[in-house]
Short mmCIF file of C-alpha atoms and ligand atoms in Angstrom, two decimals:
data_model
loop_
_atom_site.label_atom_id
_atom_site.label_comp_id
_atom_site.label_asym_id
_atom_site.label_seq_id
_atom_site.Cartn_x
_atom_site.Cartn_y
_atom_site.Cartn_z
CA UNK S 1 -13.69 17.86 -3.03
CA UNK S 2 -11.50 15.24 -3.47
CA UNK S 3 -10.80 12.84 -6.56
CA UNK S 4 -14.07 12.59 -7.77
CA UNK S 5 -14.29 13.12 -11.71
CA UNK S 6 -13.01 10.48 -13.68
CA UNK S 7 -10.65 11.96 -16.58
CA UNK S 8 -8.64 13.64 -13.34
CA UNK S 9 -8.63 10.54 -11.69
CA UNK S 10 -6.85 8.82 -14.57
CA UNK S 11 -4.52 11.11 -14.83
CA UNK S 12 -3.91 11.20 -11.19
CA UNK S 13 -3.11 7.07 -11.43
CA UNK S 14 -1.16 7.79 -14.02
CA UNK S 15 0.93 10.32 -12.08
CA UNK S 16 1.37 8.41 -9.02
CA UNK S 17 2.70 5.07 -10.47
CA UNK S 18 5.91 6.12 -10.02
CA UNK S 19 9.29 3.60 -10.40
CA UNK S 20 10.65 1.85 -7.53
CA UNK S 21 14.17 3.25 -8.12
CA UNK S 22 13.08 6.49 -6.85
CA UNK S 23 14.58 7.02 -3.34
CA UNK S 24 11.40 6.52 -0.24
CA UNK S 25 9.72 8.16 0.78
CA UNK S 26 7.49 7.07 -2.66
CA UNK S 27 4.78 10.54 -2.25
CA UNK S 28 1.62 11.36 -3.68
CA UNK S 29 1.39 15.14 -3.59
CA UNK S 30 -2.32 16.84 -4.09
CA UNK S 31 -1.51 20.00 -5.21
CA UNK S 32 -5.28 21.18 -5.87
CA UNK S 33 -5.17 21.16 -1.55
CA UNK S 34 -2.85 24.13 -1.48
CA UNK S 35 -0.05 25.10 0.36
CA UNK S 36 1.03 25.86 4.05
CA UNK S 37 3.69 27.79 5.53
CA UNK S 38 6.59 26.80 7.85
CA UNK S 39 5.51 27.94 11.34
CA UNK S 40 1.35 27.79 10.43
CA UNK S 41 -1.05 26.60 12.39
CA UNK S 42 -1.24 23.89 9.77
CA UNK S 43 1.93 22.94 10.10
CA UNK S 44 1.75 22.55 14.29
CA UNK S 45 -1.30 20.34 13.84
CA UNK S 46 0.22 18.54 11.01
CA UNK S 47 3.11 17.90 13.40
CA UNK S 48 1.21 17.59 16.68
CA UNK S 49 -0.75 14.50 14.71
CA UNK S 50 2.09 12.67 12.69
CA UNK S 51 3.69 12.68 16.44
CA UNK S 52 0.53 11.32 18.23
CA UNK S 53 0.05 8.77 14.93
CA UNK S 54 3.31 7.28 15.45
CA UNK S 55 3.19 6.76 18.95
CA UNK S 56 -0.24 5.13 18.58
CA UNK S 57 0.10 2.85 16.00
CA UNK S 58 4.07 1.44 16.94
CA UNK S 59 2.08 0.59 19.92
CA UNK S 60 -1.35 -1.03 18.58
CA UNK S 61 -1.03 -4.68 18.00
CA UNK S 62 -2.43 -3.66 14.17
CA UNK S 63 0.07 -1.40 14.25
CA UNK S 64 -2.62 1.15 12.40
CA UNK S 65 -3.77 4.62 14.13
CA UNK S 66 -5.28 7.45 12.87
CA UNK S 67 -7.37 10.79 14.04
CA UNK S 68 -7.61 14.46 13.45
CA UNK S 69 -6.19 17.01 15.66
CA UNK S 70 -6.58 20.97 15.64
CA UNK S 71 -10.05 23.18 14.97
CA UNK S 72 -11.10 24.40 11.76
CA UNK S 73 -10.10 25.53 9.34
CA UNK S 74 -6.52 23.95 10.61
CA UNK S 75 -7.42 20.73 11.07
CA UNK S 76 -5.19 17.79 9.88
CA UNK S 77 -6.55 14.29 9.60
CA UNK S 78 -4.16 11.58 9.22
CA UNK S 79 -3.61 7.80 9.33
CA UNK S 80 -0.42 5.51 9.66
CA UNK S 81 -0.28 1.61 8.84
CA UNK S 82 2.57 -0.17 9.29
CA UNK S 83 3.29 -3.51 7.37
CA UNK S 84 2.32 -6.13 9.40
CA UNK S 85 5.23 -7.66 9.98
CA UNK S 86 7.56 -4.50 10.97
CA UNK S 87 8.38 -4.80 14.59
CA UNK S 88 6.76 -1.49 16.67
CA UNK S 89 10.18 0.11 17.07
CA UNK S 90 10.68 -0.46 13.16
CA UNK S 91 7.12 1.27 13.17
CA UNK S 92 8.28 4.24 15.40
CA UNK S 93 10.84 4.94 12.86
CA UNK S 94 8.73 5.30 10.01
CA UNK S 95 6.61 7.71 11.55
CA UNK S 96 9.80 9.74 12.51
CA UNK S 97 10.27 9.64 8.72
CA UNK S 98 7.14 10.73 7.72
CA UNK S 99 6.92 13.48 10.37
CA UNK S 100 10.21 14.85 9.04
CA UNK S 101 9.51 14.33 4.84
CA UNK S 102 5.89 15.59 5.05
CA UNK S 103 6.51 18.88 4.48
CA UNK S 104 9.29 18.43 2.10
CA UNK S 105 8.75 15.31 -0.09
CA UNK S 106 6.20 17.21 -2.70
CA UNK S 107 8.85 20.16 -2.78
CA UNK S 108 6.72 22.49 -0.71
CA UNK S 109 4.30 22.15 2.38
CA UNK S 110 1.29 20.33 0.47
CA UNK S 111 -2.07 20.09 2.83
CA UNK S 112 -3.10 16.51 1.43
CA UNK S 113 0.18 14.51 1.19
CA UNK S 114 0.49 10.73 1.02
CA UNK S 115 4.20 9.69 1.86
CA UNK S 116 4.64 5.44 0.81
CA UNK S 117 7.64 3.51 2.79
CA UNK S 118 8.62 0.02 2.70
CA UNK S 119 7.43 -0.35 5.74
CA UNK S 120 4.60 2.51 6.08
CA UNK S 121 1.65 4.24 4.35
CA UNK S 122 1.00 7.44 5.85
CA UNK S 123 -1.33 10.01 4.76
CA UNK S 124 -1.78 13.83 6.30
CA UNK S 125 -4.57 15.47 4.85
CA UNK S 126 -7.12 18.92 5.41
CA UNK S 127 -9.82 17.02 4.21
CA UNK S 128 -11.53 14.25 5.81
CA UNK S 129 -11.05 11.18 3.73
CA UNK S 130 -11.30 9.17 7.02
CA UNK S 131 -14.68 9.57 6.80
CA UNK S 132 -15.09 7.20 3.78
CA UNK S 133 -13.89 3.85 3.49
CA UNK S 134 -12.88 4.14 -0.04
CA UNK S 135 -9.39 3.41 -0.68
CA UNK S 136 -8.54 6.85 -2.04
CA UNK S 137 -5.00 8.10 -1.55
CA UNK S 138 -3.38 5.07 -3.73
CA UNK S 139 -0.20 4.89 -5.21
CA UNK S 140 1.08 2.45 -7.53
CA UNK S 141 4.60 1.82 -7.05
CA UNK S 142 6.71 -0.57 -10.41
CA UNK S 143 9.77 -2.84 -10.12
CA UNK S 144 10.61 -1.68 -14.07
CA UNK S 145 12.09 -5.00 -14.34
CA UNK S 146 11.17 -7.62 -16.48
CA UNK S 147 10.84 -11.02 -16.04
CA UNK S 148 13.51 -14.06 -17.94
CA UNK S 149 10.68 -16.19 -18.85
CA UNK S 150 8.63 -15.88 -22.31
CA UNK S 151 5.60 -17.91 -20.47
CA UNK S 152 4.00 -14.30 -19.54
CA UNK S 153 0.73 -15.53 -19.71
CA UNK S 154 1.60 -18.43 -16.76
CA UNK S 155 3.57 -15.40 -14.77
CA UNK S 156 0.11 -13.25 -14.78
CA UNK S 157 -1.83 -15.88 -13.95
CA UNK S 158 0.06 -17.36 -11.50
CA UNK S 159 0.62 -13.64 -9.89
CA UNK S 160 -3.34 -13.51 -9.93
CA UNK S 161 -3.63 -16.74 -8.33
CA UNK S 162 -1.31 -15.78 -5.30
CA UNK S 163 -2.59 -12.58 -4.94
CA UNK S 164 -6.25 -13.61 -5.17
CA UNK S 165 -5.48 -16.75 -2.50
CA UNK S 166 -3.44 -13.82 -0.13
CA UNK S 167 -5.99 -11.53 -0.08
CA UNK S 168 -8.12 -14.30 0.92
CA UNK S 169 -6.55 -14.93 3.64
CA UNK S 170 -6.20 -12.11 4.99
CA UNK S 171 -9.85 -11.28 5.00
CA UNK S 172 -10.79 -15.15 6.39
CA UNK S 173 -7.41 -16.22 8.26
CA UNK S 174 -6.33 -13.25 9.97
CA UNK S 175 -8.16 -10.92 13.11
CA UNK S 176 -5.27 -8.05 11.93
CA UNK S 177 -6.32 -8.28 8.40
CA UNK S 178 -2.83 -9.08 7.20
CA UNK S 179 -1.71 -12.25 5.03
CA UNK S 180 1.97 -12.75 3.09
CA UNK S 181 1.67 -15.49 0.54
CA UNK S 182 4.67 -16.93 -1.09
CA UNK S 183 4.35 -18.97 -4.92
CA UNK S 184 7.48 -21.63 -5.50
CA UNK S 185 6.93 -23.27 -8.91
CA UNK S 186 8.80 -25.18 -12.02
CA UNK S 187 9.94 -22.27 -14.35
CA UNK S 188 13.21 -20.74 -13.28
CA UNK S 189 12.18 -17.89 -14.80
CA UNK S 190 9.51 -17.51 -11.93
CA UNK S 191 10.54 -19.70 -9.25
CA UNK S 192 9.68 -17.83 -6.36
CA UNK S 193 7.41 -14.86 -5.66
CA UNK S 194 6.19 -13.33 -2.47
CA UNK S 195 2.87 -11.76 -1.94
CA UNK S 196 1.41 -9.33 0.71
CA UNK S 197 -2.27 -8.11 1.27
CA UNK S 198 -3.04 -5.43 4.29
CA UNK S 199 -6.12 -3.72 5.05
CA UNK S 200 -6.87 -1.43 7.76
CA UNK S 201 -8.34 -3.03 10.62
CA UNK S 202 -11.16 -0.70 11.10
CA UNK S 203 -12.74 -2.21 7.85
CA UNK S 204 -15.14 -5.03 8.37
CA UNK S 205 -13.91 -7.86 6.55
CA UNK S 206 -16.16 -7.57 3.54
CA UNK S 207 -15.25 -3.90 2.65
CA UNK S 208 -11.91 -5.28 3.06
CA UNK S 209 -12.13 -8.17 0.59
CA UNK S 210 -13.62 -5.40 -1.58
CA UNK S 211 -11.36 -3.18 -1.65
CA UNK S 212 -8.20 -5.98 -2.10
CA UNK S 213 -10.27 -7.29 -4.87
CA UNK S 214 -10.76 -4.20 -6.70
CA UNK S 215 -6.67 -3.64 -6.62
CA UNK S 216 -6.22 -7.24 -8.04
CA UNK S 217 -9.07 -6.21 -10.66
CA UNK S 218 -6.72 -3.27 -11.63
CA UNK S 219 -3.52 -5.10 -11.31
CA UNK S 220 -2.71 -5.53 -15.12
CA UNK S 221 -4.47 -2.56 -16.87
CA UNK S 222 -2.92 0.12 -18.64
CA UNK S 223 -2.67 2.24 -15.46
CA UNK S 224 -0.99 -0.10 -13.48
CA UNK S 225 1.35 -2.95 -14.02
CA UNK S 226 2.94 -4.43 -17.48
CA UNK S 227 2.40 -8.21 -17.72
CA UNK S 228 6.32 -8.73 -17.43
CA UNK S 229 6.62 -6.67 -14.94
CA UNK S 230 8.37 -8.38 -11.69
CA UNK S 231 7.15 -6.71 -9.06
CA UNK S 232 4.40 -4.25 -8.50
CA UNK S 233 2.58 -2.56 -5.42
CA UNK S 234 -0.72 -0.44 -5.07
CA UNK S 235 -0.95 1.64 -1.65
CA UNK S 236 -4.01 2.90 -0.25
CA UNK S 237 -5.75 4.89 2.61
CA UNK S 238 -7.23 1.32 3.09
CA UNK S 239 -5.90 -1.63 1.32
CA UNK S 240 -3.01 -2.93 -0.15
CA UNK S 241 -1.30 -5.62 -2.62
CA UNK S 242 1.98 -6.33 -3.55
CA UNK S 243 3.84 -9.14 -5.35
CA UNK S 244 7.32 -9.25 -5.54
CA UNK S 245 9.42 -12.15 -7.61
CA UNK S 246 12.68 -13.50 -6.32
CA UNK S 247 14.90 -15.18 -4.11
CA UNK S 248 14.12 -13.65 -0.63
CA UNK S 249 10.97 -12.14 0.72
CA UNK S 250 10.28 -8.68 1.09
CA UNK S 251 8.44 -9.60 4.72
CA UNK S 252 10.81 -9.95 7.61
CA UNK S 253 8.10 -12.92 9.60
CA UNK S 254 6.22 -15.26 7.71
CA UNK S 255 2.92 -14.38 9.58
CA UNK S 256 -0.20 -15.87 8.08
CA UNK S 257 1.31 -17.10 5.80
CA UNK S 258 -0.02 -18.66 2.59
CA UNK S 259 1.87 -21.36 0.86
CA UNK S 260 1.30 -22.50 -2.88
CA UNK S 261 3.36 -24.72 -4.92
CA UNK S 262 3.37 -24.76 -8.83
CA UNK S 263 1.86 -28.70 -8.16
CA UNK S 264 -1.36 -27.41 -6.00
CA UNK S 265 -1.98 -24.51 -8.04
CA UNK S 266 -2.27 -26.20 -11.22
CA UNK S 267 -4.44 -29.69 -10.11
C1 NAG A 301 1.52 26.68 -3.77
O1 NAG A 301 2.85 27.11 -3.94
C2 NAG A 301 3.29 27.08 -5.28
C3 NAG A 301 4.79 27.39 -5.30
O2 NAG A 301 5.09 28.44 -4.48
C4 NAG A 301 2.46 28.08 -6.09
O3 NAG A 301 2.88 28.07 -7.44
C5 NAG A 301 0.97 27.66 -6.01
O4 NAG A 301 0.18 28.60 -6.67
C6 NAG A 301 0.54 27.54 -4.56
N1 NAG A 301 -0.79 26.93 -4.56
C7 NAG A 301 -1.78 27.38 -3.80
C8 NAG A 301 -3.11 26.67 -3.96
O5 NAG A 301 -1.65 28.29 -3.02
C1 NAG A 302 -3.93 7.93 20.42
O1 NAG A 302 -4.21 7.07 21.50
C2 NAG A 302 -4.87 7.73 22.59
C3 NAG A 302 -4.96 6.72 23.73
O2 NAG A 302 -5.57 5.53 23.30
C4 NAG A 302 -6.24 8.20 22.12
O3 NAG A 302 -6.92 8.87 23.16
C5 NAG A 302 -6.06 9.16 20.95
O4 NAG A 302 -7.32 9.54 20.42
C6 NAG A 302 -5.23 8.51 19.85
N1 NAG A 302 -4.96 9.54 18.84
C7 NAG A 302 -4.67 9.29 17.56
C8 NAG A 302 -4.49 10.45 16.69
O5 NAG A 302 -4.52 8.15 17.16
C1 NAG A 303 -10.00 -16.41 -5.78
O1 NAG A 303 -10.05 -17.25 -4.65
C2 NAG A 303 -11.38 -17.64 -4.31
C3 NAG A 303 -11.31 -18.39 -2.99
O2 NAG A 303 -10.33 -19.36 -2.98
C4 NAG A 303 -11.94 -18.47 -5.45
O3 NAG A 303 -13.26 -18.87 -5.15
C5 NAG A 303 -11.92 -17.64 -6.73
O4 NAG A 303 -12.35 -18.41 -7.81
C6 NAG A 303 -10.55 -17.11 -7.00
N1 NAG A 303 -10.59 -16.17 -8.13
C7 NAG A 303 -9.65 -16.13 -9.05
C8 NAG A 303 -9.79 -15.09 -10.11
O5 NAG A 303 -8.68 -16.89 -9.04
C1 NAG A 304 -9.12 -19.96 6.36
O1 NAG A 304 -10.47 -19.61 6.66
C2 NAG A 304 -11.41 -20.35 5.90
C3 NAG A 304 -12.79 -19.76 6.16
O2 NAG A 304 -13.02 -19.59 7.53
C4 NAG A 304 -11.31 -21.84 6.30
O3 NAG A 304 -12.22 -22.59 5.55
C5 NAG A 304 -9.88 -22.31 6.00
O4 NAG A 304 -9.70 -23.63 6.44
C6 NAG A 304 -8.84 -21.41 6.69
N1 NAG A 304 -7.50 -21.79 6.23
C7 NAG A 304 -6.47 -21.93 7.06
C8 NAG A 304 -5.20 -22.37 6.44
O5 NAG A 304 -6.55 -21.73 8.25
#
């Protein structure tokens, strides 16, 4: 079984909202999934998959794939998704990452590993969380840096706001399920921040708005972000939301892009 008792589960979040300082890949190791050895079966099917994965989605317009490969009790299910605005050979290149940290990242060959990039989420797993559409697998990843502005009330809300009116869009405005969002307003202290929301595309557009909202429902508690907090990102097997403050995006295109000024945000 997988994540489903609640005290665990805490903990778990707690675990895996790890600093941004740490060096990528950002993992997520489940260590109740057990081990495998170099030269397993595990391991070829693990390998076999992460290579048909990559070659998949760096070649999908979504630039998403995922599938199983091998029999029982060696089977490996698995998923990549690009950002959506990393170009496919960009996307190659992550997967080469991921093939090569997966069995290294957690310190020793972990079955269910989740391995977080800038520019991928992959997850390799023996048990069959493709099956659900629940965005288990998450990791919550912290800038650590505070904002210069005392107004943190006006930061949160106006980080709600753009990440509420991003996720939107992605879910109405975009067939790949993919929005950035960018917030330019009065206070120097937060002047400029950029926004992201992804889903996988094999979720209908209502599981996806779902599953965005319940990240921006969790996006200030105690097991996520502090209110000062600059930046912050949650990572899923499904969904994710980020929101970044500063000068220059974190998004390389501004694809679907959603565009809010401190003077239409506030009428
Ligand atoms: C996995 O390996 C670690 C380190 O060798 C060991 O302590 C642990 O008991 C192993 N876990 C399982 C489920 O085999
Ligand atoms: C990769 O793509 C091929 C061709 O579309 C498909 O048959 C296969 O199932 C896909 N495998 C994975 C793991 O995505
Ligand atoms: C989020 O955006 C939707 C659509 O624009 C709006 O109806 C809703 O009130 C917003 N929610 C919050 C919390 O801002
Ligand atoms: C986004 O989609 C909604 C719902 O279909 C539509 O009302 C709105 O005009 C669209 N916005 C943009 C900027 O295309």
């Amino acid at each position: 079984m997988y994540g489903c008792s609640w005290i665990p589960q805490a903990l778990l979040l707690l675990l895996a909202v790890l600093p941004l300082a740490a060096a990528q890949p950002w993992p997520r190791c489940d260590d109740s999934s057990g081990n495998y050895t170099a030269g397993s079966t595990y391991e070829a099917n693990l390998l076999a998959l992460a290579g048909t994965l990559r070659g998949n989605a760096s070649s999908s317009p979504s630039l998403f794939a995922s599938g199983a490969f091998g029999a029982a009790p060696d089977t490996v299910y698995g998923l990549i998704l690009c950002r959506g605005d990393v170009s496919f050979s960009d996307c190659f290149d992550c997967g080469t990452f991921a093939s090569q940290d997966a069995g290294t990242a957690c310190g020793r060959r972990i079955r269910d590993v989740v391995l977080c990039y800038n520019q991928c989420y992959v997850r390799l797993s023996d048990s069959n969380f493709l099956a659900s559409t629940e965005n288990s697998g998450d990791v919550s990843l912290r800038s650590g840096t505070d904002i210069a502005s005392d107004d943190v009330a006006g930061y949160d809300w106006t980080v709600t706001g753009l990440l509420n009116a991003t996720l939107q869009y992605a879910v109405d405005n975009s067939t790949r399920m993919f929005a950035t969002g960018e917030w330019v307003g009065s206070d120097p202290g937060f002047s400029h921040i950029y926004s992201m929301a992804q889903c996988t595309p094999d979720l209908s557009p209502a599981l996806c708005r779902t599953c965005l909202q319940d990240l921006l429902d969790q996006w200030w508690s105690e097991f996520r972000f502090r209110g000062k907090e600059d930046g912050g990102r949650i990572t899923g097997s499904r969904c994710s939301l980020r929101s970044q403050l500063g000068q220059v995006p974190f998004y390389t295109l501004p694809q679907s892009r959603t565009f809010l000024t401190a003077r239409n945000r506030r009428e």
